Short mmCIF file of C-alpha atoms in Angstrom, two decimals:
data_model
loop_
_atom_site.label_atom_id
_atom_site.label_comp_id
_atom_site.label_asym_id
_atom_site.label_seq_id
_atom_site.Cartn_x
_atom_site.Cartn_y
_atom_site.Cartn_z
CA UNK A 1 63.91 89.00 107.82
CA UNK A 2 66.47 88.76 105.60
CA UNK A 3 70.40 90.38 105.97
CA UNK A 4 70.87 94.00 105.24
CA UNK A 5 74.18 95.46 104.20
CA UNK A 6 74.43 98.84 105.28
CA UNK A 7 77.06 101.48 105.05
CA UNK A 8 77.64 104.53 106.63
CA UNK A 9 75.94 105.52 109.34
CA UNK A 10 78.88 107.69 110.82
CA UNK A 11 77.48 111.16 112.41
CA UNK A 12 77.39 112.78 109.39
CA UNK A 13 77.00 110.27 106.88
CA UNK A 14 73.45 108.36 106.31
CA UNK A 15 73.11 104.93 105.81
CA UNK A 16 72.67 103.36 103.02
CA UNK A 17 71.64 99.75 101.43
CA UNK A 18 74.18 98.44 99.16
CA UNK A 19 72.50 97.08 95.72
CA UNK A 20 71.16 93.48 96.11
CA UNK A 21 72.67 91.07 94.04
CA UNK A 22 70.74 88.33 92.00
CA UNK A 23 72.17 85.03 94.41
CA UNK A 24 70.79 82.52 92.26
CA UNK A 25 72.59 84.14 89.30
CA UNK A 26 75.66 84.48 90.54
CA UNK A 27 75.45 80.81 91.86
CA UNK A 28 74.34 79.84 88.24
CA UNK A 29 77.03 81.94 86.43
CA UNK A 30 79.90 80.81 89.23
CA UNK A 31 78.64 77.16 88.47
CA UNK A 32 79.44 77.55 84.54
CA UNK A 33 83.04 79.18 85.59
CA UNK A 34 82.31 82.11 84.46
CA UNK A 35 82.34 85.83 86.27
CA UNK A 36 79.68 85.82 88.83
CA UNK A 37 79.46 89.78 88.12
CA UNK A 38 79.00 89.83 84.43
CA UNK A 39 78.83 86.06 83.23
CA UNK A 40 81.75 86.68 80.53
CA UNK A 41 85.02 86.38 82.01
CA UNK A 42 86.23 82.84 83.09
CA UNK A 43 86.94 82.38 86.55
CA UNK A 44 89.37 79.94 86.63
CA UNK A 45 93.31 80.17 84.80
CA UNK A 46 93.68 76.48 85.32
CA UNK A 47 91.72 73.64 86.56
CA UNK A 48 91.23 75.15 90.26
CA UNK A 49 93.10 78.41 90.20
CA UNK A 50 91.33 81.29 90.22
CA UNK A 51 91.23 84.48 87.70
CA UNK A 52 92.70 87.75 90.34
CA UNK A 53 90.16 89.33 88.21
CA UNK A 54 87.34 89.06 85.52
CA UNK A 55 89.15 90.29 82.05
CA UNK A 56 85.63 91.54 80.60
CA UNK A 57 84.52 93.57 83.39
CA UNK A 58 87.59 93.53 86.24
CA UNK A 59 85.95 92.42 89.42
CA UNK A 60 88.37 91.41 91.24
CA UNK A 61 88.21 87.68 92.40
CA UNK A 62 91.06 87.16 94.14
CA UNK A 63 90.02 87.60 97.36
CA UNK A 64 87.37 84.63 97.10
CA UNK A 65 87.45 82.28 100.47
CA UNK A 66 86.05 78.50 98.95
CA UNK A 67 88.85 77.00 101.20
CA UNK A 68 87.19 73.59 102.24
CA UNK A 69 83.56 73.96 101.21
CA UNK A 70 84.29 72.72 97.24
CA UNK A 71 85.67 69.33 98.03
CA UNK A 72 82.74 68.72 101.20
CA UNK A 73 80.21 70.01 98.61
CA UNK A 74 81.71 67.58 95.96
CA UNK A 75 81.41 64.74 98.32
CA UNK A 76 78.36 65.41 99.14
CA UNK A 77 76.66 64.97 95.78
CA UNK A 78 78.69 62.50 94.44
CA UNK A 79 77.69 61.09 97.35
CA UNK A 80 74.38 61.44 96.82
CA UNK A 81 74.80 59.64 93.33
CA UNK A 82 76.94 57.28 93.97
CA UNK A 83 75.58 54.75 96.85
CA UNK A 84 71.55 55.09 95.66
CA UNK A 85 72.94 54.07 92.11
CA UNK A 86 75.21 51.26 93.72
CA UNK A 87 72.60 49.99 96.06
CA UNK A 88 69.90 49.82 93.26
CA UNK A 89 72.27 47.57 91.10
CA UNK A 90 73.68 45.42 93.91
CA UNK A 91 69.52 45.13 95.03
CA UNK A 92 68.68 44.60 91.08
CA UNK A 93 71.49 41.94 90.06
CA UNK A 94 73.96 41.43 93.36
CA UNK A 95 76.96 41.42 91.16
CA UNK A 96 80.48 40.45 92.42
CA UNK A 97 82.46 42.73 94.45
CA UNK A 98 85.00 43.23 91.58
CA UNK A 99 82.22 44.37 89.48
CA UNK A 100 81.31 47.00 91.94
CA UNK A 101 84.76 48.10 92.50
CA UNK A 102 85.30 48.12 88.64
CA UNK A 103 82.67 50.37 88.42
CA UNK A 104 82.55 52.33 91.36
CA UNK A 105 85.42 53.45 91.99
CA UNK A 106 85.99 55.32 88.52
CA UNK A 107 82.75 57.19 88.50
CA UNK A 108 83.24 58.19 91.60
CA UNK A 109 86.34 59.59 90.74
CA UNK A 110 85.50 60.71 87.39
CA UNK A 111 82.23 62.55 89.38
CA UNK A 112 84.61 63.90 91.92
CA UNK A 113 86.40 65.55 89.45
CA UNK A 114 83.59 67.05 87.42
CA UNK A 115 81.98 68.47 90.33
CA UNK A 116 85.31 69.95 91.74
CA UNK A 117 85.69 73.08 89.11
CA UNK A 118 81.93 74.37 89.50
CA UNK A 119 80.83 73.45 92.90
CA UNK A 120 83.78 75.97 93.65
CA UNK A 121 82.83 78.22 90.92
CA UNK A 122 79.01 78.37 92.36
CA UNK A 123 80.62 78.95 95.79
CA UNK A 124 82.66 81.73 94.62
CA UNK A 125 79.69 83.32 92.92
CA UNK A 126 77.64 82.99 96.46
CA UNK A 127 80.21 84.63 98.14
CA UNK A 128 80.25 87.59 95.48
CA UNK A 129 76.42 87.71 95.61
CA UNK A 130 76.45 88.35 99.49
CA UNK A 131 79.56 90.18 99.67
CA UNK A 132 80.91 88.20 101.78
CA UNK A 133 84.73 88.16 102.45
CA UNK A 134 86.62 90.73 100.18
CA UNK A 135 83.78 91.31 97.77
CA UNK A 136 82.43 93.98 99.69
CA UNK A 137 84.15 96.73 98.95
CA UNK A 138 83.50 98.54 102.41
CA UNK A 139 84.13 95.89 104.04
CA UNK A 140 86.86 96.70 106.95
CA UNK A 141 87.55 93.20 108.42
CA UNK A 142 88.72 91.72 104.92
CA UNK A 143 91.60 94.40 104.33
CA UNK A 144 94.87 92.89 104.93
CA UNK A 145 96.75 93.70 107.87
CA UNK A 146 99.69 95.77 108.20
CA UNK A 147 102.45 94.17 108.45
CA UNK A 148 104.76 95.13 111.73
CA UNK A 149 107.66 94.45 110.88
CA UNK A 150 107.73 96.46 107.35
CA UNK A 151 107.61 99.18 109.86
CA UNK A 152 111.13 98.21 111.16
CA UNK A 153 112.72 97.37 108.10
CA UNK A 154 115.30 99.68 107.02
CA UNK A 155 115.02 100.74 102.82
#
């Protein structure tokens, strides 16, 4: 059974489903840093800032929540690269430790760093595709709060 969004469902308001969004689309589209919404508009303004919205159709992306998950992803698969790739060649011709290092260590950094940018940029699409965090528009939990003590300031 898979999730339902639903909204209303007040007394005098029926529920409704909210539009499904294609996941693996948005995933693809985030991965190419480009709008999860319309595929157009870049997500990022630098290398891992992101857009506060699309400029071809202005969904707002601000709100996005990667936090941590880009750089465990990234790890991950470079991960998954890195050591079968090493092992085979130590296994194949059991080079010298330098070698290793000399060649290790800057793919793995230079993999890191490729994989940064879209791992986020598939994340970021996920989250839009599910509506998770402030991409659901009806979404109550992911307004910001009030702040208390603008209450008390004086103008």
């Amino acid at each position: 059974m898979g999730l339902q969004y639903l909204t209303g469902g007040g007394p005098e308001e029926p529920v409704r489903e909210k539009p499904k969004r294609n996941v693996g689309q948005a995933i693809l589209r985030g991965f190419s840093c480009r709008c999860p919404a319309c595929g157009e508009g870049k997500i990022f303004t630098g290398y891992l800032t992101v857009n506060p919205a699309c400029s071809v159709c202005g969904e707002e992306l601000h709100h996005q929540r990667a936090d941590d998950a880009p750089p465990y992803f990234t790890i991950t698969i470079v991960g998954h690269i890195i050591v079968p790739a090493m092992m085979a060649v130590e296994f194949a011709w059991r080079p010298a430790v330098w070698i290793h290092m000399a060649l290790w260590l800057p793919l793995t950094l230079i993999l890191s760093l490729g994989f940064l940018r879209p791992v986020k940029g598939a994340l970021i699409g996920l989250q839009w595709a599910l509506y998770m965090h402030g991409f659901d528009p009806e979404a109550i939990e992911d307004l910001p709060e009030p702040d208390p003590a603008a209450s008390h300031r004086s103008p």
